[in-house]
mmCIF file of C-alpha atoms (C1' of nucleotides) in Angstrom:
data_model
loop_
_atom_site.group_PDB
_atom_site.id
_atom_site.type_symbol
_atom_site.label_atom_id
_atom_site.label_comp_id
_atom_site.label_asym_id
_atom_site.label_seq_id
_atom_site.Cartn_x
_atom_site.Cartn_y
_atom_site.Cartn_z
ATOM 1 C CA MET A 1 78.111 126.566 126.638
ATOM 2 C CA PRO A 2 80.705 127.404 124.143
ATOM 3 C CA GLU A 3 82.755 130.548 124.347
ATOM 4 C CA LEU A 4 85.500 131.693 122.010
ATOM 5 C CA PRO A 5 87.965 128.833 122.696
ATOM 6 C CA GLU A 6 85.308 126.157 122.214
ATOM 7 C CA VAL A 7 83.998 127.728 119.005
ATOM 8 C CA GLU A 8 87.556 128.180 117.700
ATOM 9 C CA THR A 9 88.260 124.506 118.417
ATOM 10 C CA VAL A 10 85.143 123.440 116.524
ATOM 11 C CA VAL A 11 86.031 125.725 113.616
ATOM 12 C CA ARG A 12 89.579 124.341 113.408
ATOM 13 C CA GLY A 13 88.184 120.823 113.380
ATOM 14 C CA LEU A 14 85.578 121.562 110.725
ATOM 15 C CA ARG A 15 87.683 123.623 108.303
ATOM 16 C CA PRO A 16 89.576 120.712 106.691
ATOM 17 C CA LEU A 17 86.322 118.773 106.406
ATOM 18 C CA LEU A 18 84.204 121.558 104.927
ATOM 19 C CA GLU A 19 86.209 124.170 103.066
ATOM 20 C CA GLY A 20 85.863 123.648 99.335
ATOM 21 C CA ARG A 21 83.085 121.131 99.785
ATOM 22 C CA ARG A 22 79.757 121.357 98.005
ATOM 23 C CA ILE A 23 76.382 121.086 99.697
ATOM 24 C CA LEU A 24 74.233 118.528 97.910
ATOM 25 C CA ASP A 25 71.004 118.691 99.781
ATOM 26 C CA VAL A 26 69.196 119.754 102.916
ATOM 27 C CA ARG A 27 68.165 116.493 104.524
ATOM 28 C CA HIS A 28 66.494 118.215 107.417
ATOM 29 C CA ALA A 29 66.087 121.807 108.603
ATOM 30 C CA SER A 30 63.994 122.257 111.714
ATOM 31 C CA THR A 31 61.370 124.938 111.219
ATOM 32 C CA ILE A 32 61.865 125.924 114.848
ATOM 33 C CA MET A 33 65.515 126.835 114.460
ATOM 34 C CA ALA A 34 66.581 127.159 110.840
ATOM 35 C CA ARG A 35 65.223 130.542 109.802
ATOM 36 C CA SER A 36 65.892 132.823 106.925
ATOM 37 C CA ALA A 37 64.309 136.147 106.071
ATOM 38 C CA HIS A 38 64.482 135.558 102.354
ATOM 39 C CA GLY A 39 63.763 131.962 101.528
ATOM 40 C CA ARG A 40 63.681 128.321 102.465
ATOM 41 C CA PHE A 41 66.820 126.491 103.497
ATOM 42 C CA ASP A 42 66.238 123.774 100.911
ATOM 43 C CA GLU A 43 66.266 126.453 98.219
ATOM 44 C CA LEU A 44 69.095 128.573 99.623
ATOM 45 C CA LEU A 45 71.755 125.947 100.354
ATOM 46 C CA PRO A 46 71.904 123.066 97.859
ATOM 47 C CA ARG A 47 74.550 123.296 95.110
ATOM 48 C CA ARG A 48 76.496 125.987 96.962
ATOM 49 C CA THR A 49 80.110 125.367 97.890
ATOM 50 C CA ILE A 50 81.424 126.230 101.351
ATOM 51 C CA LEU A 51 84.367 128.431 100.411
ATOM 52 C CA ARG A 52 85.585 129.387 103.866
ATOM 53 C CA LEU A 53 84.701 129.008 107.531
ATOM 54 C CA ASP A 54 85.262 132.098 109.682
ATOM 55 C CA ARG A 55 84.686 132.871 113.342
ATOM 56 C CA HIS A 56 84.041 136.158 115.116
ATOM 57 C CA GLY A 57 83.556 135.828 118.851
ATOM 58 C CA LYS A 58 81.135 132.949 119.361
ATOM 59 C CA TRP A 59 79.664 133.153 115.850
ATOM 60 C CA MET A 60 80.564 130.876 112.951
ATOM 61 C CA PHE A 61 80.301 132.074 109.363
ATOM 62 C CA PHE A 62 80.228 129.606 106.494
ATOM 63 C CA ARG A 63 80.927 131.687 103.368
ATOM 64 C CA LEU A 64 79.099 130.238 100.400
ATOM 65 C CA SER A 65 79.899 130.382 96.713
ATOM 66 C CA ASP A 66 76.801 132.450 95.902
ATOM 67 C CA GLY A 67 77.858 135.278 98.249
ATOM 68 C CA GLN A 68 75.542 134.296 101.067
ATOM 69 C CA THR A 69 76.646 133.199 104.521
ATOM 70 C CA LEU A 70 75.363 130.340 106.627
ATOM 71 C CA VAL A 71 75.623 131.611 110.198
ATOM 72 C CA ILE A 72 75.640 129.315 113.222
ATOM 73 C CA HIS A 73 75.753 130.063 116.952
ATOM 74 C CA LEU A 74 76.039 127.127 119.331
ATOM 75 C CA GLY A 75 74.086 128.750 122.163
ATOM 76 C CA MET A 76 74.503 126.732 125.335
ATOM 77 C CA THR A 77 74.232 123.157 124.124
ATOM 78 C CA GLY A 78 74.828 123.261 120.374
ATOM 79 C CA ARG A 79 77.084 120.715 118.658
ATOM 80 C CA LEU A 80 78.321 120.545 115.084
ATOM 81 C CA ALA A 81 79.838 117.492 113.468
ATOM 82 C CA VAL A 82 80.460 115.863 110.124
ATOM 83 C CA THR A 83 78.849 112.438 110.242
ATOM 84 C CA PRO A 84 78.449 109.478 107.876
ATOM 85 C CA SER A 85 75.118 110.038 106.188
ATOM 86 C CA ASP A 86 73.762 106.608 107.081
ATOM 87 C CA GLN A 87 74.334 107.120 110.805
ATOM 88 C CA ALA A 88 71.088 107.552 112.763
ATOM 89 C CA ALA A 89 70.397 111.117 113.827
ATOM 90 C CA VAL A 90 70.349 111.735 117.576
ATOM 91 C CA PRO A 91 67.402 113.570 119.169
ATOM 92 C CA HIS A 92 67.378 117.376 118.827
ATOM 93 C CA THR A 93 69.096 117.337 115.446
ATOM 94 C CA HIS A 94 68.011 120.586 113.803
ATOM 95 C CA LEU A 95 70.039 120.675 110.599
ATOM 96 C CA ARG A 96 71.406 118.010 108.281
ATOM 97 C CA LEU A 97 73.292 119.068 105.154
ATOM 98 C CA SER A 98 74.574 116.342 102.869
ATOM 99 C CA LEU A 99 78.011 117.013 101.443
ATOM 100 C CA GLU A 100 79.499 115.949 98.151
ATOM 101 C CA GLY A 101 82.133 113.241 98.465
ATOM 102 C CA ASP A 102 82.694 109.540 98.635
ATOM 103 C CA PRO A 103 81.227 108.499 100.913
ATOM 104 C CA ILE A 104 78.575 111.185 101.206
ATOM 105 C CA GLU A 105 78.645 112.757 104.646
ATOM 106 C CA GLU A 106 76.458 115.206 106.517
ATOM 107 C CA LEU A 107 77.074 118.333 108.510
ATOM 108 C CA ARG A 108 74.761 118.026 111.504
ATOM 109 C CA PHE A 109 73.715 120.544 114.109
ATOM 110 C CA VAL A 110 72.331 119.206 117.389
ATOM 111 C CA ASP A 111 71.012 121.491 120.129
ATOM 112 C CA PRO A 112 68.742 120.189 122.919
ATOM 113 C CA ARG A 113 68.082 123.551 124.538
ATOM 114 C CA ARG A 114 67.637 125.384 121.251
ATOM 115 C CA PHE A 115 69.445 128.491 122.404
ATOM 116 C CA GLY A 116 71.597 128.278 119.322
ATOM 117 C CA GLU A 117 70.885 129.951 115.994
ATOM 118 C CA ILE A 118 71.029 128.956 112.344
ATOM 119 C CA LEU A 119 70.635 131.675 109.739
ATOM 120 C CA VAL A 120 71.309 132.285 106.092
ATOM 121 C CA CYS A 121 72.242 135.909 105.471
ATOM 122 C CA ASP A 122 72.987 138.010 102.425
ATOM 123 C CA GLY A 123 75.396 140.951 102.656
ATOM 124 C CA THR A 124 72.778 143.375 103.956
ATOM 125 C CA ALA A 125 71.559 140.997 106.655
ATOM 126 C CA MET A 126 75.159 140.304 107.676
ATOM 127 C CA GLU A 127 75.852 143.989 108.222
ATOM 128 C CA GLU A 128 72.602 144.475 110.119
ATOM 129 C CA ARG A 129 73.137 141.558 112.456
ATOM 130 C CA PHE A 130 76.900 141.304 112.746
ATOM 131 C CA GLY A 131 78.255 144.753 111.902
ATOM 132 C CA ALA A 132 80.492 146.627 114.308
ATOM 133 C CA HIS A 133 77.421 148.124 115.996
ATOM 134 C CA ARG A 134 76.257 144.648 116.991
ATOM 135 C CA LEU A 135 79.517 142.794 117.570
ATOM 136 C CA GLY A 136 82.618 144.233 119.203
ATOM 137 C CA PRO A 137 86.211 143.470 118.217
ATOM 138 C CA GLU A 138 87.381 139.862 118.432
ATOM 139 C CA ALA A 139 88.637 139.233 121.968
ATOM 140 C CA LEU A 140 91.969 137.868 120.703
ATOM 141 C CA ARG A 141 92.597 140.974 118.615
ATOM 142 C CA VAL A 142 91.653 143.987 120.728
ATOM 143 C CA ASN A 143 94.300 146.697 120.525
ATOM 144 C CA VAL A 144 95.263 149.163 123.248
ATOM 145 C CA ARG A 145 93.170 151.962 121.810
ATOM 146 C CA GLN A 146 90.105 149.685 121.650
ATOM 147 C CA TRP A 147 90.611 148.535 125.236
ATOM 148 C CA ARG A 148 90.721 152.114 126.422
ATOM 149 C CA LYS A 149 87.566 152.951 124.527
ATOM 150 C CA VAL A 150 85.682 149.908 125.787
ATOM 151 C CA LEU A 151 86.605 150.356 129.428
ATOM 152 C CA ASP A 152 86.611 154.127 129.758
ATOM 153 C CA SER A 153 83.277 154.621 128.055
ATOM 154 C CA SER A 154 81.386 152.556 130.582
ATOM 155 C CA LYS A 155 80.298 153.029 134.156
ATOM 156 C CA ARG A 156 79.340 149.386 134.295
ATOM 157 C CA VAL A 157 80.815 146.617 136.373
ATOM 158 C CA LEU A 158 83.933 145.240 134.681
ATOM 159 C CA LYS A 159 82.695 141.664 134.353
ATOM 160 C CA ALA A 160 79.457 142.845 132.726
ATOM 161 C CA VAL A 161 81.522 144.686 130.111
ATOM 162 C CA LEU A 162 83.640 141.588 129.422
ATOM 163 C CA LEU A 163 80.434 139.591 128.874
ATOM 164 C CA ASP A 164 78.934 142.188 126.532
ATOM 165 C CA GLN A 165 79.400 140.959 122.960
ATOM 166 C CA ARG A 166 78.949 144.493 121.608
ATOM 167 C CA ALA A 167 81.920 145.632 123.657
ATOM 168 C CA ILE A 168 84.215 142.632 123.035
ATOM 169 C CA ALA A 169 83.237 139.488 121.162
ATOM 170 C CA GLY A 170 83.900 135.997 122.471
ATOM 171 C CA ILE A 171 84.070 136.029 126.264
ATOM 172 C CA GLY A 172 81.419 134.202 128.317
ATOM 173 C CA ASN A 173 80.930 133.429 131.978
ATOM 174 C CA ILE A 174 83.683 130.860 132.450
ATOM 175 C CA TYR A 175 86.468 132.806 130.785
ATOM 176 C CA ALA A 176 85.400 136.152 132.253
ATOM 177 C CA ASP A 177 86.040 134.674 135.708
ATOM 178 C CA GLU A 178 89.276 132.970 134.642
ATOM 179 C CA ILE A 179 90.588 136.136 133.002
ATOM 180 C CA LEU A 180 89.824 138.298 136.035
ATOM 181 C CA PHE A 181 91.558 135.807 138.299
ATOM 182 C CA ASP A 182 94.551 135.713 135.972
ATOM 183 C CA CYS A 183 95.021 139.473 136.195
ATOM 184 C CA GLY A 184 94.037 139.680 139.862
ATOM 185 C CA ILE A 185 91.160 142.122 139.431
ATOM 186 C CA TYR A 186 87.904 142.019 141.399
ATOM 187 C CA PRO A 187 85.002 141.307 138.986
ATOM 188 C CA GLY A 188 82.764 143.962 140.548
ATOM 189 C CA ARG A 189 85.153 146.845 139.872
ATOM 190 C CA ARG A 190 83.770 149.586 137.670
ATOM 191 C CA ALA A 191 85.317 149.358 134.188
ATOM 192 C CA LEU A 192 86.013 153.073 134.364
ATOM 193 C CA SER A 193 88.074 152.724 137.536
ATOM 194 C CA LEU A 194 90.888 150.672 136.003
ATOM 195 C CA LYS A 195 94.285 152.304 135.989
ATOM 196 C CA ASP A 196 96.510 152.103 132.898
ATOM 197 C CA GLU A 197 98.581 149.353 134.440
ATOM 198 C CA GLU A 198 95.487 147.298 135.319
ATOM 199 C CA ARG A 199 94.050 147.764 131.867
ATOM 200 C CA ALA A 200 97.296 146.443 130.377
ATOM 201 C CA ARG A 201 97.235 143.449 132.733
ATOM 202 C CA LEU A 202 93.643 142.702 131.797
ATOM 203 C CA ALA A 203 94.428 142.874 128.082
ATOM 204 C CA ARG A 204 97.329 140.454 128.511
ATOM 205 C CA SER A 205 95.201 138.057 130.564
ATOM 206 C CA VAL A 206 92.429 137.984 127.976
ATOM 207 C CA ARG A 207 94.869 136.859 125.302
ATOM 208 C CA ARG A 208 96.760 134.474 127.582
ATOM 209 C CA VAL A 209 93.721 132.700 129.044
ATOM 210 C CA LEU A 210 91.930 132.360 125.714
ATOM 211 C CA ARG A 211 95.068 131.133 123.955
ATOM 212 C CA ARG A 212 95.717 128.521 126.633
ATOM 213 C CA ALA A 213 92.101 127.393 126.511
ATOM 214 C CA ILE A 214 92.343 126.964 122.733
ATOM 215 C CA GLU A 215 95.522 124.932 123.224
ATOM 216 C CA GLY A 216 93.537 122.761 125.657
ATOM 217 C CA HIS A 217 90.736 122.350 123.061
ATOM 218 C CA GLY A 218 88.230 124.222 125.239
ATOM 219 C CA THR A 219 86.379 123.545 128.470
ATOM 220 C CA THR A 220 83.848 120.744 128.810
ATOM 221 C CA ILE A 221 81.489 121.151 131.749
ATOM 222 C CA ARG A 222 78.738 119.004 130.335
ATOM 223 C CA ASP A 223 77.807 119.122 126.663
ATOM 224 C CA TYR A 224 80.630 120.640 124.701
ATOM 225 C CA VAL A 225 82.664 118.431 122.395
ATOM 226 C CA THR A 226 85.051 119.284 119.573
ATOM 227 C CA ALA A 227 84.157 118.709 115.932
ATOM 228 C CA HIS A 228 85.600 115.218 116.410
ATOM 229 C CA GLY A 229 83.225 114.473 119.268
ATOM 230 C CA VAL A 230 85.773 114.478 122.079
ATOM 231 C CA PRO A 231 85.596 116.668 125.199
ATOM 232 C CA GLY A 232 88.002 119.527 125.832
ATOM 233 C CA GLU A 233 90.676 119.439 128.505
ATOM 234 C CA PHE A 234 90.754 122.955 129.871
ATOM 235 C CA GLN A 235 88.211 122.159 132.635
ATOM 236 C CA ASN A 236 91.131 120.524 134.438
ATOM 237 C CA ARG A 237 93.054 123.773 134.397
ATOM 238 C CA LEU A 238 90.363 126.173 135.579
ATOM 239 C CA ASN A 239 91.528 128.282 138.506
ATOM 240 C CA VAL A 240 88.216 129.614 139.817
ATOM 241 C CA TYR A 241 85.178 128.693 137.724
ATOM 242 C CA GLY A 242 83.192 125.943 139.445
ATOM 243 C CA ARG A 243 85.644 125.806 142.367
ATOM 244 C CA ALA A 244 83.584 127.431 145.151
ATOM 245 C CA ASN A 245 85.090 126.762 148.581
ATOM 246 C CA GLN A 246 88.091 124.975 147.142
ATOM 247 C CA PRO A 247 91.516 126.413 147.883
ATOM 248 C CA CYS A 248 92.920 128.989 145.510
ATOM 249 C CA LYS A 249 95.679 127.386 143.444
ATOM 250 C CA ARG A 250 97.813 130.462 144.004
ATOM 251 C CA CYS A 251 97.283 131.429 147.669
ATOM 252 C CA LYS A 252 95.124 128.653 149.268
ATOM 253 C CA GLU A 253 92.351 131.075 150.195
ATOM 254 C CA ARG A 254 88.841 129.679 149.657
ATOM 255 C CA ILE A 255 87.361 130.525 146.261
ATOM 256 C CA GLU A 256 84.093 132.421 146.623
ATOM 257 C CA LEU A 257 80.889 132.190 144.615
ATOM 258 C CA HIS A 258 78.799 135.361 144.358
ATOM 259 C CA ARG A 259 75.538 135.766 142.504
ATOM 260 C CA GLY A 260 75.069 139.510 142.725
ATOM 261 C CA ILE A 261 78.020 140.957 140.811
ATOM 262 C CA VAL A 262 76.391 140.349 137.445
ATOM 263 C CA THR A 263 72.743 139.478 137.967
ATOM 264 C CA GLY A 264 71.716 136.024 136.954
ATOM 265 C CA ARG A 265 75.274 134.782 136.584
ATOM 266 C CA ALA A 266 77.500 132.929 138.995
ATOM 267 C CA THR A 267 80.810 134.677 139.647
ATOM 268 C CA TYR A 268 83.781 132.805 141.101
ATOM 269 C CA PHE A 269 86.835 134.631 142.399
ATOM 270 C CA CYS A 270 89.600 134.525 144.983
ATOM 271 C CA PRO A 271 89.037 137.196 147.646
ATOM 272 C CA ARG A 272 92.759 137.430 148.347
ATOM 273 C CA CYS A 273 94.151 137.435 144.780
ATOM 274 C CA GLN A 274 91.289 139.665 143.576
ATOM 275 C CA PRO A 275 90.637 141.999 146.503
ATOM 276 C CA GLU A 276 87.605 144.241 146.490
ATOM 277 C CA PRO A 277 88.797 147.844 146.803
ATOM 278 C CA ALA A 278 88.078 149.227 150.270
ATOM 279 C CA ASN A 279 86.128 152.183 148.921
ATOM 280 C CA ALA A 280 84.011 150.150 146.500
ATOM 281 C CA ARG A 281 80.264 150.268 146.823
ATOM 282 C CA PRO A 282 78.893 146.932 147.968
ATOM 283 C CA PRO A 283 76.883 145.088 145.298
ATOM 284 C CA VAL A 284 73.205 146.026 145.221
ATOM 285 C CA LEU A 285 72.109 142.487 145.897
ATOM 286 C CA SER A 286 73.734 141.154 149.021
ATOM 287 C CA ALA A 287 76.526 138.935 147.834
ATOM 288 C CA ARG A 288 76.231 135.597 149.479
ATOM 289 C CA SER A 289 78.856 132.940 149.230
ATOM 290 C CA ALA A 290 77.553 129.466 148.634
ATOM 291 C CA ARG A 291 78.673 126.292 150.095
ATOM 292 C "C1'" DA B 1 73.212 154.492 129.835
ATOM 293 C "C1'" DT B 2 72.492 150.976 133.089
ATOM 294 C "C1'" DA B 3 70.715 147.202 135.870
ATOM 295 C "C1'" DG B 4 67.357 143.891 136.726
ATOM 296 C "C1'" DG B 5 64.010 140.601 135.360
ATOM 297 C "C1'" DC B 6 62.176 137.505 132.265
ATOM 298 C "C1'" DG B 7 61.674 134.271 128.410
ATOM 299 C "C1'" DC B 8 63.431 131.063 125.307
ATOM 300 C "C1'" DC B 9 64.358 125.346 126.043
ATOM 301 C "C1'" DT B 10 65.937 120.589 127.931
ATOM 302 C "C1'" DG B 11 68.227 117.884 131.218
ATOM 303 C "C1'" DC B 12 70.779 116.985 135.234
ATOM 304 C "C1'" DT B 13 71.623 117.288 140.303
ATOM 305 C "C1'" DG B 14 70.926 117.817 145.126
ATOM 306 C "C1'" DG B 15 68.006 118.116 148.890
ATOM 307 C "C1'" DC B 16 64.040 116.697 151.100
ATOM 308 C "C1'" DT C 1 63.270 105.519 146.049
ATOM 309 C "C1'" DG C 2 61.130 109.442 143.991
ATOM 310 C "C1'" DC C 3 59.905 114.086 143.220
ATOM 311 C "C1'" DC C 4 60.864 118.806 142.155
ATOM 312 C "C1'" DA C 5 63.103 123.177 142.614
ATOM 313 C "C1'" DG C 6 67.093 125.150 141.116
ATOM 314 C "C1'" DC C 7 70.591 125.608 138.064
ATOM 315 C "C1'" DA C 8 73.392 125.606 133.533
ATOM 316 C "C1'" DG C 9 78.627 127.720 129.281
ATOM 317 C "C1'" DG C 10 73.828 132.570 125.739
ATOM 318 C "C1'" DC C 11 71.271 136.348 124.257
ATOM 319 C "C1'" DG C 12 67.590 139.671 123.349
ATOM 320 C "C1'" DC C 13 63.733 142.335 124.930
ATOM 321 C "C1'" DC C 14 61.325 145.028 128.208
ATOM 322 C "C1'" DT C 15 61.013 148.133 132.175
ATOM 323 C "C1'" DA C 16 62.348 151.595 135.482
#
DNA sequence: ATAGGCGCCTGCTGGC
DNA sequence: TGCCAGCAGGCGCCTA
């Protein structure tokens, strides 16, 4: 579900509600999802203050007053909200932290599909799991030198590189397609094959598309809502994602849906604005356009 | 190094 | 009307 713009929107909504606030108690921590290598949640979290809420890519880091970090990933269907503590918990609520204040409220994490993650990490665990070897530079802050390194060091398909969180952190399937449309590059190009000018266009499009999506409070296809429980608006401004067979907003050509460019993922693109180079190898799996 | 396939889960949709 | 396969915004592990 949530990619960088959605997570950033949630973080911006939660910061004023959480920063400086003390955790009173763990009302519920699902044993399925809330895991820690070095202790129980109800021992690790109470009485700590949330000093700061950070984001890197799609990961959220709640820095705690004892030096540990509560780490949350929303997966596909995760939601986070601050809720009155007497409000009934909806199904698939995996974490409830009561927060000091009047009235007492709770930070709640809800995730039906359970692809999300909840962790408490110390400094060592943070480096192991989220160091530079595991998580690439923040997509909004990749410099020219980093772009060159990321793209030139890989023979992979460009879209696969954009989706790889070790290469660049924060881009998922929706924004990969939107970014590639924005810069007019075919998703199945080899990363290595980009010319300097194309690399510069791509870098600009990454920042532009993600910034606009943040301004629009993210994209709601189904589950995603902001920290205030309202859907995003950027789904109304998507150019290609989910628009198979609809006319391109730029040239009126029919948007295509391919399933072979990155295996297992749908890829939407405009065949006229993002032409496949004539000498490119056809995708291994026959690319079929869907209705 | 890379690509493909699968598993982890629930819930919704479209086609029969 | 009802059933069920297919699909979904993520990610990590395994294999070849």
